[in-house]
């Protein structure tokens, strides 16, 4: 006789899976008891797998850093020449085994760009799938429009538990601005703060707080004795683990936004002394002589601070160790193979290349960002994606990987087929558009995996061949061998401008430069 407990499990499985069969005892009364038990166990397993497949979608974990140079990650260095991988000196590198593990067991995108390489607009594009000028946040500190629908909104409606911890930078000028009232689909946003690169966080009966204060009792960027529990990177990793534990029995979507390795370049022990500044050298491009460069990428003879670079490396190492802690928790909870994991950043940091620091320019160190993703059962391990992508493509791609219908037509592209198969759709245009909206120095770029065309109302037109000129030291705009590529990319840039109502297209200088790039035959002369 089949036990009542097993019979109830099978009946429940049948009900949950919408399958209709007669009770197992009725079917199997004439079979030997041992055979009945074995067949029943097999049926329970099959029904459980069927129910699990239908009711257990992949969890989503997104880890985003701030101002992160892609060359600091081992998985990116493996794709480069030694000269490009070690721009701060022979053998000078940070080991990042945990971020590398995500790449090795999923995909790495080696031409992924911030759609606008400053904090607010890049983040706005990533969560919305829209270009920055359509989000309300084309520049820093401008709040998202109320009607923006994020990927978290979509997944929340699908039953996901959603949450966010760390820097948000999409709610205006509030600083730190804990738990903004507008959640944009991230239900648990207790540990979301709007602005600031705080180094020490804590929590009391009133909720989370900045735990380092200045002499006036105001929140400070100081370390103030930060330790493995209170240093911001550690604190946010622990809150991520808390959320995962609390929601381990249901589908969840959580985003962790770590404010490092953005300055100030300080980090807790032992990471503050982990790298020897005396061995770190300025990148070779910092002392090079550029050719016909626009001012936004001209070589600046800035003083290179090796100690600041050593601390930057320390911040990156601390980030990787904490990602390892999160991955270990997913393994302990048996969730690692049911969780889609993304590691990326909002923009890069020049870190001394071309003698420059920080971001906001179209050069690789500023605009190109790390993007690695693991989606078990969907993305084959070891995939290297060479197509040009941007943060604007993230939302449609994520939802495409999850098989979730997007809420409205996206401005970004769905690259899920590329990640799944390595091959783009038949209508794929391998180009991404990058922009900066600024009163001082706006610019607009069309980037392919090899070439860049950059136009500005306040600078000369520029064209770069990243394969032959990876340091972007020579403006090849008027080189005859590139004429057809310049025409092709300029035509795509014009199409983007008119299709997506790019505000910079209103500039007569921008229009004249792009039209020359498409149709001009004489030597280029800036219309400024």
Tab-separated table of C-alpha atoms in Angstrom, residues 102-477:
chain	number	residue	atom	x	y	z
A	102	UNK	CA	31.449	35.207	-12.959
A	103	UNK	CA	33.032	35.900	-16.353
A	104	UNK	CA	34.522	32.420	-16.738
A	105	UNK	CA	31.208	30.763	-15.882
A	106	UNK	CA	29.143	33.146	-17.970
A	107	UNK	CA	29.977	35.924	-20.403
A	108	UNK	CA	32.253	38.936	-20.550
A	109	UNK	CA	31.387	41.905	-22.767
A	110	UNK	CA	34.588	43.573	-23.951
A	111	UNK	CA	32.981	46.547	-25.737
A	112	UNK	CA	30.442	47.661	-23.140
A	113	UNK	CA	30.063	51.426	-22.652
A	114	UNK	CA	28.364	53.791	-20.257
A	115	UNK	CA	25.678	55.436	-22.389
A	116	UNK	CA	26.719	58.616	-20.599
A	117	UNK	CA	29.948	58.258	-18.576
A	118	UNK	CA	28.900	60.120	-15.440
A	119	UNK	CA	26.921	58.760	-12.501
A	120	UNK	CA	23.298	59.872	-12.804
A	121	UNK	CA	22.614	59.539	-16.553
A	122	UNK	CA	24.398	56.185	-16.854
A	123	UNK	CA	22.418	54.738	-13.942
A	124	UNK	CA	19.189	56.140	-15.376
A	125	UNK	CA	19.799	54.380	-18.692
A	126	UNK	CA	20.766	51.101	-17.033
A	127	UNK	CA	17.569	50.730	-15.018
A	128	UNK	CA	15.183	52.159	-17.635
A	129	UNK	CA	16.472	51.067	-21.065
A	130	UNK	CA	16.069	54.661	-22.242
A	131	UNK	CA	18.566	57.276	-23.376
A	132	UNK	CA	19.433	59.758	-20.599
A	133	UNK	CA	17.645	62.724	-22.172
A	134	UNK	CA	14.396	60.720	-22.012
A	135	UNK	CA	14.697	59.838	-18.326
A	136	UNK	CA	14.741	63.294	-16.751
A	137	UNK	CA	18.345	62.636	-15.663
A	138	UNK	CA	20.730	63.643	-18.476
A	139	UNK	CA	23.142	65.236	-15.967
A	140	UNK	CA	24.199	64.539	-12.408
A	141	UNK	CA	21.748	65.282	-9.580
A	142	UNK	CA	18.658	65.516	-11.813
A	143	UNK	CA	15.848	63.222	-10.534
A	144	UNK	CA	14.263	60.497	-12.614
A	145	UNK	CA	10.898	61.256	-14.175
A	146	UNK	CA	8.022	59.756	-12.202
A	147	UNK	CA	6.819	57.700	-15.170
A	148	UNK	CA	10.068	55.737	-15.632
A	149	UNK	CA	9.455	51.978	-15.532
A	150	UNK	CA	12.544	50.075	-14.378
A	151	UNK	CA	13.428	46.415	-14.740
A	152	UNK	CA	12.618	46.114	-11.017
A	153	UNK	CA	9.079	47.373	-11.691
A	154	UNK	CA	8.630	44.656	-14.314
A	155	UNK	CA	10.012	41.853	-12.147
A	156	UNK	CA	8.051	43.007	-9.103
A	157	UNK	CA	4.845	42.588	-11.107
A	158	UNK	CA	6.020	39.062	-11.936
A	159	UNK	CA	6.153	38.229	-8.239
A	160	UNK	CA	9.815	38.879	-7.495
A	161	UNK	CA	10.912	40.210	-4.121
A	162	UNK	CA	12.882	43.329	-5.009
A	163	UNK	CA	15.436	45.420	-3.158
A	164	UNK	CA	18.350	47.826	-3.476
A	165	UNK	CA	21.286	48.816	-1.276
A	166	UNK	CA	23.904	51.475	-1.881
A	167	UNK	CA	24.316	54.590	-3.979
A	168	UNK	CA	21.267	55.544	-6.091
A	169	UNK	CA	21.985	59.075	-7.408
A	170	UNK	CA	18.606	59.341	-9.144
A	171	UNK	CA	16.574	61.312	-6.617
A	172	UNK	CA	17.893	64.823	-7.081
A	173	UNK	CA	20.219	66.583	-4.677
A	174	UNK	CA	19.463	64.816	-1.374
A	175	UNK	CA	22.673	63.762	0.399
A	176	UNK	CA	22.850	61.123	1.769
A	177	UNK	CA	19.069	60.814	1.259
A	178	UNK	CA	18.273	57.418	2.769
A	179	UNK	CA	15.328	55.340	1.467
A	180	UNK	CA	13.883	57.730	-1.156
A	181	UNK	CA	10.080	57.819	-1.195
A	182	UNK	CA	9.971	56.961	-4.900
A	183	UNK	CA	11.157	53.364	-5.043
A	184	UNK	CA	10.911	52.666	-8.792
A	185	UNK	CA	10.118	49.008	-8.170
A	186	UNK	CA	12.786	48.349	-5.518
A	187	UNK	CA	10.480	47.519	-2.609
A	188	UNK	CA	13.115	47.102	0.081
A	189	UNK	CA	15.151	50.276	-0.305
A	190	UNK	CA	16.008	50.829	3.369
A	191	UNK	CA	19.726	50.805	2.563
A	192	UNK	CA	19.485	52.905	-0.587
A	193	UNK	CA	21.092	56.327	-0.245
A	194	UNK	CA	20.872	58.974	-2.906
A	195	UNK	CA	24.326	60.564	-2.991
A	196	UNK	CA	27.776	60.445	-1.442
A	197	UNK	CA	30.915	58.316	-1.342
A	198	UNK	CA	30.720	57.444	2.324
A	199	UNK	CA	33.375	55.157	3.747
A	200	UNK	CA	31.724	54.101	7.002
A	201	UNK	CA	28.076	53.119	7.511
A	202	UNK	CA	26.136	51.914	10.523
A	203	UNK	CA	22.645	51.313	11.786
A	204	UNK	CA	20.672	52.049	14.953
A	205	UNK	CA	17.032	52.109	16.034
A	206	UNK	CA	16.379	54.891	13.523
A	207	UNK	CA	17.762	52.934	10.577
A	208	UNK	CA	20.976	53.099	8.523
A	209	UNK	CA	23.284	56.075	8.819
A	210	UNK	CA	26.655	57.479	7.834
A	211	UNK	CA	28.811	56.479	10.785
A	212	UNK	CA	31.741	58.858	10.214
A	213	UNK	CA	31.175	62.468	11.270
A	214	UNK	CA	33.190	65.655	10.891
A	215	UNK	CA	34.000	68.100	13.702
A	216	UNK	CA	30.573	69.711	13.278
A	217	UNK	CA	28.781	66.415	13.626
A	218	UNK	CA	27.912	66.199	9.942
A	219	UNK	CA	28.279	63.085	7.759
A	220	UNK	CA	31.888	62.743	6.622
A	221	UNK	CA	33.843	60.833	3.986
A	222	UNK	CA	36.375	59.890	6.649
A	223	UNK	CA	37.258	56.294	7.492
A	224	UNK	CA	37.002	56.942	11.258
A	225	UNK	CA	38.147	53.443	12.173
A	226	UNK	CA	35.968	51.612	9.637
A	227	UNK	CA	36.280	47.828	10.001
A	228	UNK	CA	35.039	44.712	8.151
A	229	UNK	CA	31.521	45.351	9.415
A	230	UNK	CA	31.251	49.117	8.954
A	231	UNK	CA	33.394	49.892	5.897
A	232	UNK	CA	30.837	50.739	3.235
A	233	UNK	CA	31.730	47.968	0.770
A	234	UNK	CA	31.560	45.365	3.552
A	235	UNK	CA	28.379	46.839	5.034
A	236	UNK	CA	26.554	46.721	1.697
A	237	UNK	CA	27.730	43.180	0.984
A	238	UNK	CA	26.344	42.097	4.366
A	239	UNK	CA	22.993	43.775	3.650
A	240	UNK	CA	22.925	41.946	0.311
A	241	UNK	CA	23.423	38.646	2.118
A	242	UNK	CA	20.666	39.546	4.602
A	243	UNK	CA	18.243	40.129	1.732
A	244	UNK	CA	19.194	36.881	0.017
A	245	UNK	CA	18.678	34.918	3.233
A	246	UNK	CA	15.314	36.549	3.875
A	247	UNK	CA	14.079	35.765	0.349
A	248	UNK	CA	15.813	32.456	-0.353
A	249	UNK	CA	12.514	30.613	-0.785
A	250	UNK	CA	11.124	32.888	-3.499
A	251	UNK	CA	12.350	34.592	-6.648
A	252	UNK	CA	14.236	37.792	-5.860
A	253	UNK	CA	15.862	40.706	-7.675
A	254	UNK	CA	18.421	42.705	-5.712
A	255	UNK	CA	20.795	45.458	-6.792
A	256	UNK	CA	23.871	46.424	-4.775
A	257	UNK	CA	25.498	49.737	-5.759
A	258	UNK	CA	28.951	50.054	-4.156
A	259	UNK	CA	30.249	53.657	-4.192
A	260	UNK	CA	33.909	52.566	-4.520
A	261	UNK	CA	36.398	52.690	-6.217
A	262	UNK	CA	35.276	56.299	-6.783
A	263	UNK	CA	37.301	58.814	-4.777
A	264	UNK	CA	38.192	59.708	-2.145
A	265	UNK	CA	40.826	57.010	-2.540
A	266	UNK	CA	40.749	55.584	0.956
A	267	UNK	CA	40.134	52.026	2.091
A	268	UNK	CA	40.225	50.118	5.382
A	269	UNK	CA	43.076	47.910	6.524
A	270	UNK	CA	44.595	45.676	5.272
A	271	UNK	CA	43.715	46.929	1.787
A	272	UNK	CA	45.297	50.333	2.460
A	273	UNK	CA	48.806	48.816	2.452
A	274	UNK	CA	48.251	45.867	0.121
A	275	UNK	CA	49.822	47.517	-2.962
A	276	UNK	CA	53.287	49.063	-3.128
A	277	UNK	CA	53.033	52.584	-4.534
A	278	UNK	CA	56.775	52.702	-5.269
A	279	UNK	CA	56.321	50.139	-8.053
A	280	UNK	CA	53.348	51.810	-9.737
A	281	UNK	CA	54.153	53.884	-12.824
A	282	UNK	CA	52.183	56.463	-14.824
A	283	UNK	CA	50.576	54.985	-17.943
A	284	UNK	CA	52.761	55.498	-21.036
A	285	UNK	CA	50.038	57.588	-22.674
A	286	UNK	CA	50.436	60.188	-19.918
A	287	UNK	CA	53.685	61.373	-21.476
A	288	UNK	CA	52.827	60.737	-25.126
A	289	UNK	CA	52.303	63.392	-27.755
A	290	UNK	CA	48.896	63.185	-29.364
A	291	UNK	CA	48.108	64.028	-32.981
A	292	UNK	CA	45.312	66.459	-33.887
A	293	UNK	CA	43.305	65.532	-30.804
A	294	UNK	CA	40.145	67.330	-29.656
A	295	UNK	CA	40.539	69.041	-26.294
A	296	UNK	CA	38.449	66.454	-24.441
A	297	UNK	CA	41.009	63.742	-25.233
A	298	UNK	CA	44.216	65.729	-25.558
A	299	UNK	CA	47.106	64.588	-23.378
A	300	UNK	CA	47.274	66.534	-20.139
A	301	UNK	CA	50.587	66.701	-18.335
A	302	UNK	CA	48.974	66.046	-14.977
A	303	UNK	CA	50.964	64.864	-11.984
A	304	UNK	CA	50.436	61.155	-11.406
A	305	UNK	CA	49.952	60.089	-7.791
A	306	UNK	CA	51.114	56.509	-7.335
A	307	UNK	CA	49.892	56.364	-3.743
A	308	UNK	CA	46.370	57.271	-4.841
A	309	UNK	CA	46.558	54.521	-7.451
A	310	UNK	CA	47.690	51.992	-4.815
A	311	UNK	CA	44.639	52.856	-2.731
A	312	UNK	CA	42.410	52.579	-5.820
A	313	UNK	CA	43.745	49.048	-6.296
A	314	UNK	CA	42.993	48.366	-2.630
A	315	UNK	CA	39.374	49.424	-3.077
A	316	UNK	CA	39.036	47.089	-6.076
A	317	UNK	CA	40.494	44.172	-4.094
A	318	UNK	CA	38.088	44.830	-1.221
A	319	UNK	CA	35.185	44.823	-3.689
A	320	UNK	CA	36.258	41.493	-5.165
A	321	UNK	CA	36.647	39.884	-1.737
A	322	UNK	CA	33.145	40.977	-0.773
A	323	UNK	CA	31.730	39.635	-4.010
A	324	UNK	CA	33.370	36.353	-3.051
A	325	UNK	CA	31.543	36.502	0.281
A	326	UNK	CA	28.205	36.985	-1.515
A	327	UNK	CA	28.939	34.145	-3.958
A	328	UNK	CA	29.803	31.851	-1.057
A	329	UNK	CA	26.471	32.637	0.588
A	330	UNK	CA	24.630	31.768	-2.618
A	331	UNK	CA	26.529	28.467	-2.685
A	332	UNK	CA	25.701	27.731	0.956
A	333	UNK	CA	22.009	28.346	0.288
A	334	UNK	CA	22.128	26.204	-2.875
A	335	UNK	CA	21.108	29.240	-4.952
A	336	UNK	CA	24.249	29.781	-7.029
A	337	UNK	CA	22.866	27.850	-9.996
A	338	UNK	CA	19.470	29.519	-9.819
A	339	UNK	CA	20.715	33.110	-9.760
A	340	UNK	CA	21.552	35.397	-12.679
A	341	UNK	CA	24.531	37.499	-11.531
A	342	UNK	CA	25.751	40.728	-13.140
A	343	UNK	CA	28.850	42.727	-12.273
A	344	UNK	CA	29.252	46.148	-13.879
A	345	UNK	CA	29.914	49.828	-13.161
A	346	UNK	CA	28.286	53.164	-13.944
A	347	UNK	CA	31.375	54.576	-15.722
A	348	UNK	CA	35.142	54.309	-15.722
A	349	UNK	CA	38.103	56.308	-14.458
A	350	UNK	CA	41.042	57.380	-16.613
A	351	UNK	CA	43.447	56.529	-13.765
A	352	UNK	CA	46.263	58.554	-15.324
A	353	UNK	CA	45.824	57.533	-18.969
A	354	UNK	CA	46.429	60.557	-21.240
A	355	UNK	CA	47.477	62.272	-18.019
A	356	UNK	CA	43.824	62.431	-16.969
A	357	UNK	CA	41.709	61.261	-14.066
A	358	UNK	CA	38.011	60.668	-13.434
A	359	UNK	CA	35.413	60.409	-16.217
A	360	UNK	CA	33.106	62.351	-18.528
A	361	UNK	CA	35.130	62.044	-21.745
A	362	UNK	CA	34.735	59.569	-24.650
A	363	UNK	CA	38.097	57.851	-24.064
A	364	UNK	CA	38.169	54.157	-23.176
A	365	UNK	CA	39.208	54.543	-19.545
A	366	UNK	CA	36.249	56.848	-18.943
A	367	UNK	CA	33.490	55.454	-21.157
A	368	UNK	CA	34.208	51.735	-21.390
A	369	UNK	CA	33.003	49.763	-18.387
A	370	UNK	CA	33.232	46.214	-17.071
A	371	UNK	CA	30.218	44.000	-17.697
A	372	UNK	CA	30.219	40.308	-16.834
A	373	UNK	CA	27.138	38.140	-16.437
A	374	UNK	CA	26.346	34.570	-15.409
A	375	UNK	CA	22.954	33.021	-16.153
A	376	UNK	CA	23.032	29.256	-15.497
A	377	UNK	CA	21.318	27.241	-18.183
A	378	UNK	CA	20.988	30.289	-20.432
A	379	UNK	CA	24.465	31.716	-21.120
A	380	UNK	CA	27.162	29.157	-22.049
A	381	UNK	CA	30.231	29.434	-19.796
A	382	UNK	CA	33.234	31.229	-21.259
A	383	UNK	CA	31.303	33.390	-23.703
A	384	UNK	CA	33.168	36.488	-24.934
A	385	UNK	CA	30.875	39.105	-26.458
A	386	UNK	CA	32.656	41.503	-28.807
A	387	UNK	CA	29.606	43.485	-29.978
A	388	UNK	CA	29.326	47.134	-28.934
A	389	UNK	CA	26.791	47.512	-26.119
A	390	UNK	CA	25.762	50.229	-23.680
A	391	UNK	CA	23.977	50.649	-20.372
A	392	UNK	CA	20.833	51.593	-22.332
A	393	UNK	CA	20.746	47.980	-23.579
A	394	UNK	CA	20.701	46.429	-20.120
A	395	UNK	CA	16.999	46.396	-19.251
A	396	UNK	CA	15.754	44.813	-22.512
A	397	UNK	CA	18.649	42.327	-22.430
A	398	UNK	CA	17.998	41.271	-18.838
A	399	UNK	CA	14.285	40.774	-19.454
A	400	UNK	CA	15.067	38.941	-22.687
A	401	UNK	CA	17.321	36.500	-20.838
A	402	UNK	CA	14.596	35.890	-18.258
A	403	UNK	CA	11.936	35.407	-20.929
A	404	UNK	CA	9.912	38.280	-19.493
A	405	UNK	CA	7.978	40.457	-21.896
A	406	UNK	CA	9.120	44.062	-21.742
A	407	UNK	CA	6.551	46.570	-20.508
A	408	UNK	CA	6.952	49.048	-23.373
A	409	UNK	CA	9.165	49.489	-26.448
A	410	UNK	CA	12.731	50.043	-25.261
A	411	UNK	CA	15.219	52.472	-26.761
A	412	UNK	CA	18.027	50.077	-25.915
A	413	UNK	CA	18.540	46.788	-27.742
A	414	UNK	CA	17.883	43.259	-26.528
A	415	UNK	CA	21.260	41.497	-26.725
A	416	UNK	CA	20.024	38.292	-25.066
A	417	UNK	CA	20.406	36.268	-28.280
A	418	UNK	CA	24.076	37.258	-28.487
A	419	UNK	CA	24.641	36.163	-24.892
A	420	UNK	CA	22.788	32.891	-25.438
A	421	UNK	CA	24.289	31.884	-28.779
A	422	UNK	CA	27.240	34.151	-29.525
A	423	UNK	CA	25.526	35.319	-32.715
A	424	UNK	CA	23.618	38.604	-33.145
A	425	UNK	CA	20.129	38.863	-34.673
A	426	UNK	CA	20.047	39.285	-38.452
A	427	UNK	CA	19.109	42.980	-38.154
A	428	UNK	CA	21.767	43.817	-35.550
A	429	UNK	CA	23.631	47.100	-36.062
A	430	UNK	CA	26.914	46.753	-34.207
A	431	UNK	CA	27.188	50.269	-32.842
A	432	UNK	CA	26.335	52.037	-29.598
A	433	UNK	CA	25.767	55.740	-28.930
A	434	UNK	CA	27.402	57.585	-26.056
A	435	UNK	CA	26.780	61.167	-24.977
A	436	UNK	CA	27.544	63.853	-22.415
A	437	UNK	CA	25.028	66.626	-21.784
A	438	UNK	CA	27.045	69.558	-20.460
A	439	UNK	CA	26.952	73.332	-20.771
A	440	UNK	CA	30.755	73.403	-20.815
A	441	UNK	CA	31.740	70.619	-23.173
A	442	UNK	CA	28.929	68.470	-24.592
A	443	UNK	CA	29.848	65.657	-26.961
A	444	UNK	CA	28.209	62.825	-28.817
A	445	UNK	CA	29.804	59.584	-29.979
A	446	UNK	CA	29.078	56.532	-32.119
A	447	UNK	CA	31.236	53.576	-31.031
A	448	UNK	CA	31.760	50.211	-32.731
A	449	UNK	CA	34.038	47.497	-31.319
A	450	UNK	CA	36.907	48.983	-33.349
A	451	UNK	CA	36.073	52.597	-34.266
A	452	UNK	CA	34.861	55.785	-32.592
A	453	UNK	CA	33.414	58.917	-34.141
A	454	UNK	CA	32.997	61.815	-31.709
A	455	UNK	CA	31.335	65.151	-32.468
A	456	UNK	CA	30.940	68.235	-30.268
A	457	UNK	CA	29.486	71.694	-30.694
A	458	UNK	CA	32.577	73.017	-28.890
A	459	UNK	CA	35.377	70.854	-30.284
A	460	UNK	CA	36.775	69.339	-33.475
A	461	UNK	CA	35.382	66.189	-35.038
A	462	UNK	CA	37.423	63.090	-34.190
A	463	UNK	CA	37.756	59.507	-35.395
A	464	UNK	CA	39.793	56.756	-33.706
A	465	UNK	CA	40.865	53.234	-34.689
A	466	UNK	CA	41.103	51.327	-31.394
A	467	UNK	CA	42.789	48.333	-32.982
A	468	UNK	CA	45.784	50.283	-34.315
A	469	UNK	CA	45.620	53.128	-31.790
A	470	UNK	CA	44.371	51.654	-28.472
A	471	UNK	CA	45.597	54.666	-26.493
A	472	UNK	CA	43.545	57.038	-28.684
A	473	UNK	CA	46.474	59.295	-29.456
A	474	UNK	CA	45.810	59.966	-33.154
A	475	UNK	CA	42.757	61.555	-34.725
A	476	UNK	CA	42.424	59.593	-37.980
A	477	UNK	CA	39.434	61.561	-39.309
